[in-house]
Short mmCIF file of the C-alpha atoms (twelve columns), coordinates in Angstrom:
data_MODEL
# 
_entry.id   MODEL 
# 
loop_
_atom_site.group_PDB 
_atom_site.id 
_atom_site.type_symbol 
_atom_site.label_atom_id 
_atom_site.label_alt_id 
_atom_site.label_comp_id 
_atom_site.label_asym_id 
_atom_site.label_seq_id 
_atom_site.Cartn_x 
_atom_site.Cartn_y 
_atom_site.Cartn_z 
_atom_site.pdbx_PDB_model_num 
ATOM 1   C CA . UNK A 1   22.467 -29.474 -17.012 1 
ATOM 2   C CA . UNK A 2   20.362 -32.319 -17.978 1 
ATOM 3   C CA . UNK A 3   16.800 -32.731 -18.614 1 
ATOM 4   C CA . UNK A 4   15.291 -36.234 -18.971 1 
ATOM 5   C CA . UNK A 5   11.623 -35.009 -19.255 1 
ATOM 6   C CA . UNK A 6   12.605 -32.260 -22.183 1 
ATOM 7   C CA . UNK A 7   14.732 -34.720 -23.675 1 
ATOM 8   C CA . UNK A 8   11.542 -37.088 -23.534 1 
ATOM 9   C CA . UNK A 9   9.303  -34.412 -24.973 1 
ATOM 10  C CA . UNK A 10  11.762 -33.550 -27.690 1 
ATOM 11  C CA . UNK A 11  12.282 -37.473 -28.715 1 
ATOM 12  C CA . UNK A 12  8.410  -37.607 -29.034 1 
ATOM 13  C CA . UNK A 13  8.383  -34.630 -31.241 1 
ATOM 14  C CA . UNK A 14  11.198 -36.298 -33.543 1 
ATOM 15  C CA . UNK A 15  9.081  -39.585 -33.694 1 
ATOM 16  C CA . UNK A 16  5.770  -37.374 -34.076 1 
ATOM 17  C CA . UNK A 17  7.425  -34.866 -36.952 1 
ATOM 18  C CA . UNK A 18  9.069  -38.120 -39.051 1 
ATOM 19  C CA . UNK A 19  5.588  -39.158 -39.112 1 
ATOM 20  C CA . UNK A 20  4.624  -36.170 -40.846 1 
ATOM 21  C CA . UNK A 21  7.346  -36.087 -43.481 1 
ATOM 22  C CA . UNK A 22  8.978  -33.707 -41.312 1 
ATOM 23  C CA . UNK A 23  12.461 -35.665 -41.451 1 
ATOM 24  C CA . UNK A 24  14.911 -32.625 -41.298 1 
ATOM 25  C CA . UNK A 25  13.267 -31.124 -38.236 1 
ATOM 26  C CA . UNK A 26  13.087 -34.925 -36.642 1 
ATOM 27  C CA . UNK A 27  16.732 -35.040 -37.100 1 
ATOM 28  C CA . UNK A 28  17.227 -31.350 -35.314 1 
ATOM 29  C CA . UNK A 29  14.612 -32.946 -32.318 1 
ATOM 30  C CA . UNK A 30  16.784 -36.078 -32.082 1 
ATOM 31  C CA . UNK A 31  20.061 -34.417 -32.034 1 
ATOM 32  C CA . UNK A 32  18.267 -31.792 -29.073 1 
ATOM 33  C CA . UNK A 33  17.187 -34.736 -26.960 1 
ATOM 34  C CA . UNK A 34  20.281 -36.373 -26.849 1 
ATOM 35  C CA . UNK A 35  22.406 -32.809 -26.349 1 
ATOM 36  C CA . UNK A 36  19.478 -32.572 -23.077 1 
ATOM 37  C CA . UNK A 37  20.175 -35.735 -21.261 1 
ATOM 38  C CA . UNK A 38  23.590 -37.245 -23.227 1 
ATOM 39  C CA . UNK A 39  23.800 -39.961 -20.138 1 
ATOM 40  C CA . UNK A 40  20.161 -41.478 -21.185 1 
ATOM 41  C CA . UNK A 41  20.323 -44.713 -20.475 1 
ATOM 42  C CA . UNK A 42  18.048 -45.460 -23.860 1 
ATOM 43  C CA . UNK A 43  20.149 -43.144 -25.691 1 
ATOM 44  C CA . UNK A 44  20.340 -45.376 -28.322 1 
ATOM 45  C CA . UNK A 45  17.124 -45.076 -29.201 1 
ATOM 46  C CA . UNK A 46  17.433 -41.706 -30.335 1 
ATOM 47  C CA . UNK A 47  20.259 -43.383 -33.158 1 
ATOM 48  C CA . UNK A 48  17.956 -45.919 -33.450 1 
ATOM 49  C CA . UNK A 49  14.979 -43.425 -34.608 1 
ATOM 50  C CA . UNK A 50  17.455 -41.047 -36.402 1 
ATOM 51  C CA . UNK A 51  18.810 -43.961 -38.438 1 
ATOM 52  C CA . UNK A 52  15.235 -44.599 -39.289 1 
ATOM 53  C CA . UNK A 53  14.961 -41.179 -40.309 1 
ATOM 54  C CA . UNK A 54  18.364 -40.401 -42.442 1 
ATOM 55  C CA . UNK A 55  17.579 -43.382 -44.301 1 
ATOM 56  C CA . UNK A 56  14.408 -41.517 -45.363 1 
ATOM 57  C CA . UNK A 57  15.857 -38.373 -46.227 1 
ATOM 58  C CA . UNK A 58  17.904 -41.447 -48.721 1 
ATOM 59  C CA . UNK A 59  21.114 -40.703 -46.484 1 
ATOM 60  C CA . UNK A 60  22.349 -43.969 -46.262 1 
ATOM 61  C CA . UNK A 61  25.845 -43.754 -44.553 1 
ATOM 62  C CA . UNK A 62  24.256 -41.670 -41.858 1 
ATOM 63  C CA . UNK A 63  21.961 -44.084 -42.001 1 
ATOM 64  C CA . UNK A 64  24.203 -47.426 -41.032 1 
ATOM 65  C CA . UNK A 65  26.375 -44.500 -38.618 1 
ATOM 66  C CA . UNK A 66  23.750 -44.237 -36.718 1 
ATOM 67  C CA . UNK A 67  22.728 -48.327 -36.405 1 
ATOM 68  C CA . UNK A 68  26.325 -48.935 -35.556 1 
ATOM 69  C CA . UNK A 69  26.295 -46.397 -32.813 1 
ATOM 70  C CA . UNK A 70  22.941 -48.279 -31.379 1 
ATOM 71  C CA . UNK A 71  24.368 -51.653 -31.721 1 
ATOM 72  C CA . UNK A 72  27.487 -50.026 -29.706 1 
ATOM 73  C CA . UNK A 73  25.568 -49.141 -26.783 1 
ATOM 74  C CA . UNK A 74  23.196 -52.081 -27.184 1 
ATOM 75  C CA . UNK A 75  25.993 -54.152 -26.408 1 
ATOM 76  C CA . UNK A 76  27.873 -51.756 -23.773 1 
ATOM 77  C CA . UNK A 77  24.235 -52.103 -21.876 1 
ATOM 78  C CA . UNK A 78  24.119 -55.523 -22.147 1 
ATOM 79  C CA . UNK A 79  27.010 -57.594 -21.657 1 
ATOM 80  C CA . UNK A 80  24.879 -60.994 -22.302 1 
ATOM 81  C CA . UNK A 81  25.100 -60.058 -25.952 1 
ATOM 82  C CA . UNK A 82  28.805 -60.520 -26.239 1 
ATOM 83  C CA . UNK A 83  28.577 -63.179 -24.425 1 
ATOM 84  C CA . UNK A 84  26.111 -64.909 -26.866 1 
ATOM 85  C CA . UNK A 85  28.580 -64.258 -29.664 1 
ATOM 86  C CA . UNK A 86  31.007 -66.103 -28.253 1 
ATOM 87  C CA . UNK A 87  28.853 -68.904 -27.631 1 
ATOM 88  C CA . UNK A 88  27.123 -68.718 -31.373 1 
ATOM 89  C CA . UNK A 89  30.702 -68.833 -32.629 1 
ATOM 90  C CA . UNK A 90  31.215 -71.707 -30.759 1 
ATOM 91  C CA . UNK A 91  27.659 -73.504 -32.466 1 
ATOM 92  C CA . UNK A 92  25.796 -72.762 -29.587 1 
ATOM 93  C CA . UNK A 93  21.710 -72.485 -30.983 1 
ATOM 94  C CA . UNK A 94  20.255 -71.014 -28.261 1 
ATOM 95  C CA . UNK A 95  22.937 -68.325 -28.144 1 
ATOM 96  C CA . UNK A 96  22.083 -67.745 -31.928 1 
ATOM 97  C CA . UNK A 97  18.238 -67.430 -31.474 1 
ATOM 98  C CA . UNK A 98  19.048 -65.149 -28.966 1 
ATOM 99  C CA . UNK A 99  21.151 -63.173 -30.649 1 
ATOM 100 C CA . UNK A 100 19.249 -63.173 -34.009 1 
ATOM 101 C CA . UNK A 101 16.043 -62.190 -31.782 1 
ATOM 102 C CA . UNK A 102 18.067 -59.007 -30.318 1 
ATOM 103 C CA . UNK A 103 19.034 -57.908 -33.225 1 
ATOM 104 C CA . UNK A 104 16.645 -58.683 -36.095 1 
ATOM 105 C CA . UNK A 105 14.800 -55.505 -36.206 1 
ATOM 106 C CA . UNK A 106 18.264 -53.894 -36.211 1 
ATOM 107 C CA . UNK A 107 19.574 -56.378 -39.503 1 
ATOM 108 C CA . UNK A 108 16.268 -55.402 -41.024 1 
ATOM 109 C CA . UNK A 109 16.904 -51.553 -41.345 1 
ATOM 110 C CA . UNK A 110 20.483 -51.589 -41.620 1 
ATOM 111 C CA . UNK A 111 20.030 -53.997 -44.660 1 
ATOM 112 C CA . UNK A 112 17.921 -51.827 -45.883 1 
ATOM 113 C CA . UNK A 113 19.903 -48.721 -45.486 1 
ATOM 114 C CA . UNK A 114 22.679 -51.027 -47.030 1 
ATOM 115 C CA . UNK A 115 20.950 -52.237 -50.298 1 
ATOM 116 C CA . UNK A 116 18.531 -50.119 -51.304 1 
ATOM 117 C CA . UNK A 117 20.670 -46.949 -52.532 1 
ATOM 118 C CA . UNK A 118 22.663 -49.348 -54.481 1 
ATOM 119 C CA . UNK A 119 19.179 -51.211 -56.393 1 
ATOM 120 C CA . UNK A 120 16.940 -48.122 -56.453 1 
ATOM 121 C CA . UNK A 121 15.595 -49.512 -60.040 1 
ATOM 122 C CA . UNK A 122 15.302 -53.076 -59.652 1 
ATOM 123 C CA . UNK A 123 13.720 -52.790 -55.812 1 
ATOM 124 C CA . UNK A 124 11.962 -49.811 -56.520 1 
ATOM 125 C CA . UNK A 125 8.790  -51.436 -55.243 1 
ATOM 126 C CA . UNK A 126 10.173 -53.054 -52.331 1 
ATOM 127 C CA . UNK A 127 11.637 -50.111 -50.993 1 
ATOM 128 C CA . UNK A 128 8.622  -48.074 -51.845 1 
ATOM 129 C CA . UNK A 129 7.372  -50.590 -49.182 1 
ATOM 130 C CA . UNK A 130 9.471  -50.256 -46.248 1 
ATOM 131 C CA . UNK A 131 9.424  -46.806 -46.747 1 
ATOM 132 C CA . UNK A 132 5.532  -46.909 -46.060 1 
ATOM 133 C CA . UNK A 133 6.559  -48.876 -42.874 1 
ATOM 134 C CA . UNK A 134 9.407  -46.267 -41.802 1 
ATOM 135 C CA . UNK A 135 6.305  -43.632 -41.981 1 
ATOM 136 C CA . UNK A 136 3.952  -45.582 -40.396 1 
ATOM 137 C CA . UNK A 137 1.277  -45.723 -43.591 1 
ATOM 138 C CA . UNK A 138 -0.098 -49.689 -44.306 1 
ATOM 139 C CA . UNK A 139 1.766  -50.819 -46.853 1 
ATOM 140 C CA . UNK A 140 -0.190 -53.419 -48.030 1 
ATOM 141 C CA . UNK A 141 -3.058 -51.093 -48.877 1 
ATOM 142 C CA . UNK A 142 -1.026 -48.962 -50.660 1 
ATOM 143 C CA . UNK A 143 0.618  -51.724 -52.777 1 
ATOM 144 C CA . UNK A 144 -1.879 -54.117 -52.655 1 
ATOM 145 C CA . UNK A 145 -0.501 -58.006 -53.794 1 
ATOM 146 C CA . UNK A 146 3.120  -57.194 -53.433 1 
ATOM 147 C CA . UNK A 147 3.609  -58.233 -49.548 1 
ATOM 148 C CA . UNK A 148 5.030  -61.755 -50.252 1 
ATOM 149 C CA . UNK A 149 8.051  -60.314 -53.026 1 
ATOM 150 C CA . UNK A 150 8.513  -56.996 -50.285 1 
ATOM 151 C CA . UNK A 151 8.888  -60.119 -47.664 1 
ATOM 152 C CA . UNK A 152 11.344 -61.681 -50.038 1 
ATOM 153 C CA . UNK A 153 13.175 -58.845 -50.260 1 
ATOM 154 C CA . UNK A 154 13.252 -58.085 -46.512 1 
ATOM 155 C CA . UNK A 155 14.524 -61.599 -46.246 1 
ATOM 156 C CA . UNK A 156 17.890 -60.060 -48.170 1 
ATOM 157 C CA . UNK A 157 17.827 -57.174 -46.546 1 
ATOM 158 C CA . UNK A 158 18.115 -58.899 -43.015 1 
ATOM 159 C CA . UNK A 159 20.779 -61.108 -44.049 1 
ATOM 160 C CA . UNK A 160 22.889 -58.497 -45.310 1 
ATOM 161 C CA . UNK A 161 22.272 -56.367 -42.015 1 
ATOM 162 C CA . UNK A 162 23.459 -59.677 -39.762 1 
ATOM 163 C CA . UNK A 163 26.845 -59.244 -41.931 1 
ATOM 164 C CA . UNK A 164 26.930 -55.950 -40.902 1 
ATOM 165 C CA . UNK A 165 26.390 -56.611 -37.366 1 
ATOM 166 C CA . UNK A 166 28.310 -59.588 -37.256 1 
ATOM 167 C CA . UNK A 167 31.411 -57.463 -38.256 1 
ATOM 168 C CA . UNK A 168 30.212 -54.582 -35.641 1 
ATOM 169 C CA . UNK A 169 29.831 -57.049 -32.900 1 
ATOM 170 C CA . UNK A 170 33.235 -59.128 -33.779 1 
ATOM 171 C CA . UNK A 171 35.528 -55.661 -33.801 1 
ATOM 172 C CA . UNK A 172 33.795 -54.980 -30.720 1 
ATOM 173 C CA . UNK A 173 35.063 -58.485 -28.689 1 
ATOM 174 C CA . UNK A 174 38.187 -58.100 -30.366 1 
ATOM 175 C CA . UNK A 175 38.841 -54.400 -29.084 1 
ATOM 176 C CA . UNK A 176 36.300 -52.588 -26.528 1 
ATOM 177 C CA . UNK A 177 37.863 -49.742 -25.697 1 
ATOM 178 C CA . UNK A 178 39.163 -48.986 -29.035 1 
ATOM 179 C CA . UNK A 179 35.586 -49.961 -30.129 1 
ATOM 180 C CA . UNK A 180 33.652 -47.573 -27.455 1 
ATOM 181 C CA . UNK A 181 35.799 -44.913 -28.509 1 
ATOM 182 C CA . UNK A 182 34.777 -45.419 -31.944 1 
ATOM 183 C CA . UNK A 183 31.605 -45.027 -31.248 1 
ATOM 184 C CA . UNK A 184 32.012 -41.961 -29.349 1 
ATOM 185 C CA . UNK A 185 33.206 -40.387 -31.258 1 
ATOM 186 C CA . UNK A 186 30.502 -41.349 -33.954 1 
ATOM 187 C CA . UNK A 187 28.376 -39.927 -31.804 1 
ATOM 188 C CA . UNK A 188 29.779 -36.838 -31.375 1 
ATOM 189 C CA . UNK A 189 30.384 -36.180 -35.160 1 
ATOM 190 C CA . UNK A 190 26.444 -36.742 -35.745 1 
ATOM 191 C CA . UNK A 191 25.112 -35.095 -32.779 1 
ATOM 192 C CA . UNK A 192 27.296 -31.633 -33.850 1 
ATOM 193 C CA . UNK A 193 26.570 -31.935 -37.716 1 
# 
């Protein structure tokens, strides 16, 4: 039977034990809040956190899993988004500003997850800094003079996250069933692991 207000309480105790370093039992809170209210509609905000969260315990491909599962229901929810990818395609700009606004946040982390377990030497600082952000510490006190190359780098990171999304978003308007499927079953593999 589902629970909305446990699967609340146990979302807030994933975001609250990630805080804490606790990413292992943030992942077990996640995967309990969605198992006690699976029809959320905000589920994907619980991917959204736990991809957050794998890509601090430096588990990368659970990491993007998870992001592609929240940009799967993001666009299930709302059908304006495919709808804007048409019209970008087409060389609408407003389309594209609202696209890139809906999903910059997303291009942000999943570039991350994407690049930095492939240049853990030569962005060692950089992802020393986004880390900081993932846990919520102040990065620029902690690495004080380094927030305009971290920006740089976040630049890169975002564009390679758009590529990512673009190629979600463009097998998803191609194919929705097959796509929502897909993502499905994503879920379920992650949820049960």
């Amino acid at each position: 039977m589902s629970n909305p207000e446990f699967s609340l309480q146990l979302f807030n105790r994933a975001v609250e034990a990630k805080r804490q370093g606790r990413y292992s039992e943030a992942i077990r809170l996640q995967k309990e809040s969605i198992a006690a209210y699976p029809e959320d509609p905000d589920l994907m905000q619980n991917f959204y956190s736990m991809g957050k969260t794998y890509y601090l315990l430096e588990n990368y491909s659970l990491s993007i899993a998870c992001y592609k599962i929240y940009n799967g229901l993001c666009i299930v929810r709302n059908p304006d988004i495919i709808r804007d990818y048409i019209r970008l395609n087409k060389g609408d700009r407003e389309a594209l500003q609202r696209y890139a606004m809906a999903f910059r946040n997303l291009a942000h982390n999943v570039g991350h997850s994407a690049l930095d377990g492939n240049n853990k030497y030569s962005n060692e600082k950089e992802v020393l800094w986004y880390k900081y952000e993932l846990e919520g510490k102040n990065a620029n006190n902690l690495l004080s003079g380094y927030a305009g190359v971290a920006e740089q780098y976040d630049n890169e990171c975002i564009d390679a996250g758009f590529a990512y999304i673009q190629d979600w978003t463009t097998a998803f308007v191609r194919n929705q069933n097959a796509e929502k499927n897909s993502i499905l079953s994503m879920m379920r593999q992650i949820v049960e692991s």
